Amino acid sequence: MDRTPKLKSGGWRRLRPLRHDQRGSVAIEFSLLAVPFFALLFAMIETCVIYFATSNLDSVVANAGRMVRTGQVQAAGLSAGDFKTMICDQVTLVSDCESGLYIDVRNFSSFGGVSFLPLVDENGNLSGNTQFQPGGAGDIVVVRAYYSWGVMSPGSVGLSNLEGGGRLIASSVAFRNEPFGNMLPSGG
């Protein structure tokens, strides 16, 4: 039995005006364009926030490096945890700084001897291979801080560079410690 609706004679003539009816076309066009538009808008906003977070980390690492360079960290006897807490107190936009931020401070005898261990392992995960060696007067020191920023944009829109959809935010500073030897307390 044929269940398709049958148009009575002249039925096609009654449907002809609907072909030219424009009502609802704006809603259909908006629904087609809204998803890509808002995805692109959200990715642009997130790119700006990532840029701000990177800039903030650069500033904080430069300030922390200045404290190492001038011997303030060594004179105060700060541990790796104290140094990390000092940095976390200044960093904004990092939700879980104490467990998500990695701080690597290493000293070298010359700038030619500086070697950088990779921040990301072969699987695309952050490497936790860090040390805390602020060095003495005249030593070459590299201070690095890094963490994974959780990308929220749909499809990551090219923002993700870590396994699991994160973005590596990193900052480093290299310098020669000042001759602060006479500033340290005796026995330091």
PDB file of C-alpha atoms in Angstrom:
ATOM      1  CA  MET A   1       0.000   0.000   0.000  1.00  0.00           C
ATOM      2  CA  ASP A   2       1.419   3.383  -1.005  1.00  0.00           C
ATOM      3  CA  ARG A   3       1.556   5.753   2.001  1.00  0.00           C
ATOM      4  CA  THR A   4       3.047   8.803   0.320  1.00  0.00           C
ATOM      5  CA  PRO A   5       0.788  11.818   0.609  1.00  0.00           C
ATOM      6  CA  LYS A   6      -1.094  12.620  -2.529  1.00  0.00           C
ATOM      7  CA  LEU A   7      -1.694  16.160  -3.558  1.00  0.00           C
ATOM      8  CA  LYS A   8      -5.083  16.918  -4.862  1.00  0.00           C
ATOM      9  CA  SER A   9      -5.297  18.475  -8.230  1.00  0.00           C
ATOM     10  CA  GLY A  10      -3.968  21.998  -8.006  1.00  0.00           C
ATOM     11  CA  GLY A  11      -1.907  21.113  -4.882  1.00  0.00           C
ATOM     12  CA  TRP A  12       1.332  21.979  -6.601  1.00  0.00           C
ATOM     13  CA  ARG A  13      -0.044  25.403  -7.334  1.00  0.00           C
ATOM     14  CA  ARG A  14      -0.676  25.964  -3.638  1.00  0.00           C
ATOM     15  CA  LEU A  15       2.967  25.022  -2.753  1.00  0.00           C
ATOM     16  CA  ARG A  16       4.466  27.291  -5.407  1.00  0.00           C
ATOM     17  CA  PRO A  17       4.376  30.454  -3.210  1.00  0.00           C
ATOM     18  CA  LEU A  18       6.362  28.639  -0.495  1.00  0.00           C
ATOM     19  CA  ARG A  19       9.350  28.345  -2.830  1.00  0.00           C
ATOM     20  CA  HIS A  20       9.811  32.123  -2.688  1.00  0.00           C
ATOM     21  CA  ASP A  21       9.009  32.534   0.991  1.00  0.00           C
ATOM     22  CA  GLN A  22      12.055  34.080   2.783  1.00  0.00           C
ATOM     23  CA  ARG A  23      10.772  33.866   6.340  1.00  0.00           C
ATOM     24  CA  GLY A  24      13.139  31.864   8.538  1.00  0.00           C
ATOM     25  CA  SER A  25      16.109  32.120   6.186  1.00  0.00           C
ATOM     26  CA  VAL A  26      18.014  34.362   8.608  1.00  0.00           C
ATOM     27  CA  ALA A  27      17.614  31.816  11.380  1.00  0.00           C
ATOM     28  CA  ILE A  28      18.911  29.042   9.119  1.00  0.00           C
ATOM     29  CA  GLU A  29      21.880  31.151   7.951  1.00  0.00           C
ATOM     30  CA  PHE A  30      22.703  32.103  11.542  1.00  0.00           C
ATOM     31  CA  SER A  31      22.635  28.479  12.660  1.00  0.00           C
ATOM     32  CA  LEU A  32      25.064  27.557   9.875  1.00  0.00           C
ATOM     33  CA  LEU A  33      27.507  30.365  10.683  1.00  0.00           C
ATOM     34  CA  ALA A  34      27.199  30.589  14.480  1.00  0.00           C
ATOM     35  CA  VAL A  35      29.234  27.517  15.400  1.00  0.00           C
ATOM     36  CA  PRO A  36      32.359  28.408  13.362  1.00  0.00           C
ATOM     37  CA  PHE A  37      32.059  32.084  14.318  1.00  0.00           C
ATOM     38  CA  PHE A  38      31.875  31.427  18.057  1.00  0.00           C
ATOM     39  CA  ALA A  39      34.618  28.765  17.879  1.00  0.00           C
ATOM     40  CA  LEU A  40      36.920  31.267  16.185  1.00  0.00           C
ATOM     41  CA  LEU A  41      35.957  34.017  18.630  1.00  0.00           C
ATOM     42  CA  PHE A  42      36.617  31.748  21.619  1.00  0.00           C
ATOM     43  CA  ALA A  43      39.995  30.671  20.160  1.00  0.00           C
ATOM     44  CA  MET A  44      40.990  34.331  19.716  1.00  0.00           C
ATOM     45  CA  ILE A  45      40.078  35.124  23.326  1.00  0.00           C
ATOM     46  CA  GLU A  46      41.966  32.089  24.587  1.00  0.00           C
ATOM     47  CA  THR A  47      45.011  33.049  22.498  1.00  0.00           C
ATOM     48  CA  CYS A  48      45.001  36.463  24.187  1.00  0.00           C
ATOM     49  CA  VAL A  49      44.745  34.887  27.640  1.00  0.00           C
ATOM     50  CA  ILE A  50      47.619  32.487  26.839  1.00  0.00           C
ATOM     51  CA  TYR A  51      49.709  35.446  25.675  1.00  0.00           C
ATOM     52  CA  PHE A  52      48.949  37.269  28.946  1.00  0.00           C
ATOM     53  CA  ALA A  53      49.837  34.179  31.016  1.00  0.00           C
ATOM     54  CA  THR A  54      53.139  33.805  29.127  1.00  0.00           C
ATOM     55  CA  SER A  55      53.958  37.481  29.596  1.00  0.00           C
ATOM     56  CA  ASN A  56      53.158  37.244  33.302  1.00  0.00           C
ATOM     57  CA  LEU A  57      55.411  34.189  33.709  1.00  0.00           C
ATOM     58  CA  ASP A  58      58.237  35.981  31.854  1.00  0.00           C
ATOM     59  CA  SER A  59      58.019  38.906  34.265  1.00  0.00           C
ATOM     60  CA  VAL A  60      57.912  36.704  37.360  1.00  0.00           C
ATOM     61  CA  VAL A  61      60.853  34.549  36.222  1.00  0.00           C
ATOM     62  CA  ALA A  62      62.895  37.690  35.462  1.00  0.00           C
ATOM     63  CA  ASN A  63      62.218  38.983  38.994  1.00  0.00           C
ATOM     64  CA  ALA A  64      63.045  35.606  40.576  1.00  0.00           C
ATOM     65  CA  GLY A  65      66.217  35.393  38.496  1.00  0.00           C
ATOM     66  CA  ARG A  66      67.219  38.852  39.719  1.00  0.00           C
ATOM     67  CA  MET A  67      66.909  37.609  43.305  1.00  0.00           C
ATOM     68  CA  VAL A  68      69.200  34.650  42.516  1.00  0.00           C
ATOM     69  CA  ARG A  69      71.642  36.849  40.589  1.00  0.00           C
ATOM     70  CA  THR A  70      72.024  39.303  43.466  1.00  0.00           C
ATOM     71  CA  GLY A  71      72.412  36.554  46.081  1.00  0.00           C
ATOM     72  CA  GLN A  72      69.166  37.228  47.947  1.00  0.00           C
ATOM     73  CA  VAL A  73      67.939  33.637  47.500  1.00  0.00           C
ATOM     74  CA  GLN A  74      71.250  32.211  48.682  1.00  0.00           C
ATOM     75  CA  ALA A  75      71.500  34.627  51.652  1.00  0.00           C
ATOM     76  CA  ALA A  76      67.966  33.767  52.778  1.00  0.00           C
ATOM     77  CA  GLY A  77      68.710  30.049  52.446  1.00  0.00           C
ATOM     78  CA  LEU A  78      65.580  29.439  50.365  1.00  0.00           C
ATOM     79  CA  SER A  79      64.835  25.848  49.461  1.00  0.00           C
ATOM     80  CA  ALA A  80      63.367  24.742  46.146  1.00  0.00           C
ATOM     81  CA  GLY A  81      59.888  24.723  47.722  1.00  0.00           C
ATOM     82  CA  ASP A  82      60.325  28.217  49.159  1.00  0.00           C
ATOM     83  CA  PHE A  83      61.539  29.507  45.795  1.00  0.00           C
ATOM     84  CA  LYS A  84      58.566  27.914  44.029  1.00  0.00           C
ATOM     85  CA  THR A  85      56.146  29.410  46.570  1.00  0.00           C
ATOM     86  CA  MET A  86      57.723  32.816  46.004  1.00  0.00           C
ATOM     87  CA  ILE A  87      57.118  32.462  42.272  1.00  0.00           C
ATOM     88  CA  CYS A  88      53.579  31.097  42.737  1.00  0.00           C
ATOM     89  CA  ASP A  89      52.672  34.113  44.875  1.00  0.00           C
ATOM     90  CA  GLN A  90      53.354  36.357  41.877  1.00  0.00           C
ATOM     91  CA  VAL A  91      51.970  34.253  39.012  1.00  0.00           C
ATOM     92  CA  THR A  92      48.375  34.908  37.978  1.00  0.00           C
ATOM     93  CA  LEU A  93      45.994  32.702  35.985  1.00  0.00           C
ATOM     94  CA  VAL A  94      47.584  29.428  37.135  1.00  0.00           C
ATOM     95  CA  SER A  95      44.875  27.588  39.015  1.00  0.00           C
ATOM     96  CA  ASP A  96      47.076  24.999  40.731  1.00  0.00           C
ATOM     97  CA  CYS A  97      50.531  26.553  40.841  1.00  0.00           C
ATOM     98  CA  GLU A  98      52.023  24.428  43.627  1.00  0.00           C
ATOM     99  CA  SER A  99      51.490  21.140  41.787  1.00  0.00           C
ATOM    100  CA  GLY A 100      51.355  22.310  38.154  1.00  0.00           C
ATOM    101  CA  LEU A 101      54.339  24.673  37.936  1.00  0.00           C
ATOM    102  CA  TYR A 102      57.847  23.245  37.487  1.00  0.00           C
ATOM    103  CA  ILE A 103      60.893  25.282  38.509  1.00  0.00           C
ATOM    104  CA  ASP A 104      64.352  24.316  37.264  1.00  0.00           C
ATOM    105  CA  VAL A 105      67.383  26.281  38.534  1.00  0.00           C
ATOM    106  CA  ARG A 106      70.815  25.037  37.430  1.00  0.00           C
ATOM    107  CA  ASN A 107      74.282  26.523  37.622  1.00  0.00           C
ATOM    108  CA  PHE A 108      77.133  26.113  35.145  1.00  0.00           C
ATOM    109  CA  SER A 109      80.790  27.132  35.072  1.00  0.00           C
ATOM    110  CA  SER A 110      80.569  28.839  31.650  1.00  0.00           C
ATOM    111  CA  PHE A 111      77.973  29.965  29.138  1.00  0.00           C
ATOM    112  CA  GLY A 112      79.391  27.425  26.665  1.00  0.00           C
ATOM    113  CA  GLY A 113      78.630  24.649  29.143  1.00  0.00           C
ATOM    114  CA  VAL A 114      74.942  25.525  29.446  1.00  0.00           C
ATOM    115  CA  SER A 115      72.750  22.631  28.338  1.00  0.00           C
ATOM    116  CA  PHE A 116      68.991  22.592  28.313  1.00  0.00           C
ATOM    117  CA  LEU A 117      67.162  19.411  29.113  1.00  0.00           C
ATOM    118  CA  PRO A 118      63.897  19.088  27.192  1.00  0.00           C
ATOM    119  CA  LEU A 119      60.790  20.326  29.005  1.00  0.00           C
ATOM    120  CA  VAL A 120      58.615  17.736  27.261  1.00  0.00           C
ATOM    121  CA  ASP A 121      59.361  14.004  27.114  1.00  0.00           C
ATOM    122  CA  GLU A 122      59.074  11.804  24.006  1.00  0.00           C
ATOM    123  CA  ASN A 123      55.395  11.098  24.821  1.00  0.00           C
ATOM    124  CA  GLY A 124      54.460  14.791  24.808  1.00  0.00           C
ATOM    125  CA  ASN A 125      54.140  15.062  28.603  1.00  0.00           C
ATOM    126  CA  LEU A 126      55.866  17.607  30.813  1.00  0.00           C
ATOM    127  CA  SER A 127      59.200  16.439  32.146  1.00  0.00           C
ATOM    128  CA  GLY A 128      59.558  16.778  35.888  1.00  0.00           C
ATOM    129  CA  ASN A 129      63.357  16.541  35.714  1.00  0.00           C
ATOM    130  CA  THR A 130      64.149  19.664  37.760  1.00  0.00           C
ATOM    131  CA  GLN A 131      66.920  20.771  40.100  1.00  0.00           C
ATOM    132  CA  PHE A 132      67.509  23.706  42.406  1.00  0.00           C
ATOM    133  CA  GLN A 133      71.116  24.937  42.199  1.00  0.00           C
ATOM    134  CA  PRO A 134      71.176  28.753  42.545  1.00  0.00           C
ATOM    135  CA  GLY A 135      74.987  28.702  42.541  1.00  0.00           C
ATOM    136  CA  GLY A 136      77.525  31.013  44.079  1.00  0.00           C
ATOM    137  CA  ALA A 137      79.097  34.312  43.150  1.00  0.00           C
ATOM    138  CA  GLY A 138      80.185  34.412  39.504  1.00  0.00           C
ATOM    139  CA  ASP A 139      78.369  31.206  38.496  1.00  0.00           C
ATOM    140  CA  ILE A 140      76.288  30.990  35.329  1.00  0.00           C
ATOM    141  CA  VAL A 141      72.669  30.238  36.288  1.00  0.00           C
ATOM    142  CA  VAL A 142      69.641  29.312  34.199  1.00  0.00           C
ATOM    143  CA  VAL A 143      66.203  29.687  35.805  1.00  0.00           C
ATOM    144  CA  ARG A 144      63.316  28.018  33.982  1.00  0.00           C
ATOM    145  CA  ALA A 145      59.652  27.810  34.908  1.00  0.00           C
ATOM    146  CA  TYR A 146      57.002  25.963  32.920  1.00  0.00           C
ATOM    147  CA  TYR A 147      53.526  24.487  33.174  1.00  0.00           C
ATOM    148  CA  SER A 148      50.746  23.060  31.052  1.00  0.00           C
ATOM    149  CA  TRP A 149      47.911  25.440  30.217  1.00  0.00           C
ATOM    150  CA  GLY A 150      44.655  23.542  29.703  1.00  0.00           C
ATOM    151  CA  VAL A 151      43.352  24.555  26.270  1.00  0.00           C
ATOM    152  CA  MET A 152      39.576  24.860  26.260  1.00  0.00           C
ATOM    153  CA  SER A 153      38.929  25.897  22.644  1.00  0.00           C
ATOM    154  CA  PRO A 154      36.931  23.384  20.619  1.00  0.00           C
ATOM    155  CA  GLY A 155      39.314  21.222  18.639  1.00  0.00           C
ATOM    156  CA  SER A 156      42.202  23.189  20.186  1.00  0.00           C
ATOM    157  CA  VAL A 157      42.330  25.254  16.967  1.00  0.00           C
ATOM    158  CA  GLY A 158      46.124  24.829  16.796  1.00  0.00           C
ATOM    159  CA  LEU A 159      46.731  26.024  20.363  1.00  0.00           C
ATOM    160  CA  SER A 160      47.583  22.647  21.847  1.00  0.00           C
ATOM    161  CA  ASN A 161      51.201  21.456  21.709  1.00  0.00           C
ATOM    162  CA  LEU A 162      51.188  18.868  24.507  1.00  0.00           C
ATOM    163  CA  GLU A 163      49.702  15.411  24.866  1.00  0.00           C
ATOM    164  CA  GLY A 164      46.172  15.612  26.242  1.00  0.00           C
ATOM    165  CA  GLY A 165      45.359  19.004  24.758  1.00  0.00           C
ATOM    166  CA  GLY A 166      47.541  21.320  26.849  1.00  0.00           C
ATOM    167  CA  ARG A 167      49.731  24.245  25.848  1.00  0.00           C
ATOM    168  CA  LEU A 168      53.311  24.528  27.148  1.00  0.00           C
ATOM    169  CA  ILE A 169      53.837  27.884  28.853  1.00  0.00           C
ATOM    170  CA  ALA A 170      57.526  28.374  29.617  1.00  0.00           C
ATOM    171  CA  SER A 171      59.951  31.108  30.519  1.00  0.00           C
ATOM    172  CA  SER A 172      63.669  31.131  31.182  1.00  0.00           C
ATOM    173  CA  VAL A 173      66.424  33.543  32.047  1.00  0.00           C
ATOM    174  CA  ALA A 174      70.200  33.019  31.993  1.00  0.00           C
ATOM    175  CA  PHE A 175      72.757  35.210  33.754  1.00  0.00           C
ATOM    176  CA  ARG A 176      76.024  35.350  35.656  1.00  0.00           C
ATOM    177  CA  ASN A 177      75.640  35.767  39.420  1.00  0.00           C
ATOM    178  CA  GLU A 178      77.017  38.985  40.808  1.00  0.00           C
ATOM    179  CA  PRO A 179      79.997  38.918  43.200  1.00  0.00           C
ATOM    180  CA  PHE A 180      77.829  38.764  46.291  1.00  0.00           C
ATOM    181  CA  GLY A 181      80.191  36.589  48.363  1.00  0.00           C
ATOM    182  CA  ASN A 182      80.785  39.213  51.036  1.00  0.00           C
ATOM    183  CA  MET A 183      77.025  39.773  51.449  1.00  0.00           C
ATOM    184  CA  LEU A 184      76.300  36.248  52.613  1.00  0.00           C
ATOM    185  CA  PRO A 185      76.266  35.548  56.340  1.00  0.00           C
ATOM    186  CA  SER A 186      79.273  33.714  57.714  1.00  0.00           C
ATOM    187  CA  GLY A 187      79.155  30.012  56.974  1.00  0.00           C
ATOM    188  CA  GLY A 188      77.008  30.647  53.826  1.00  0.00           C
TER     189      GLY A 188
END
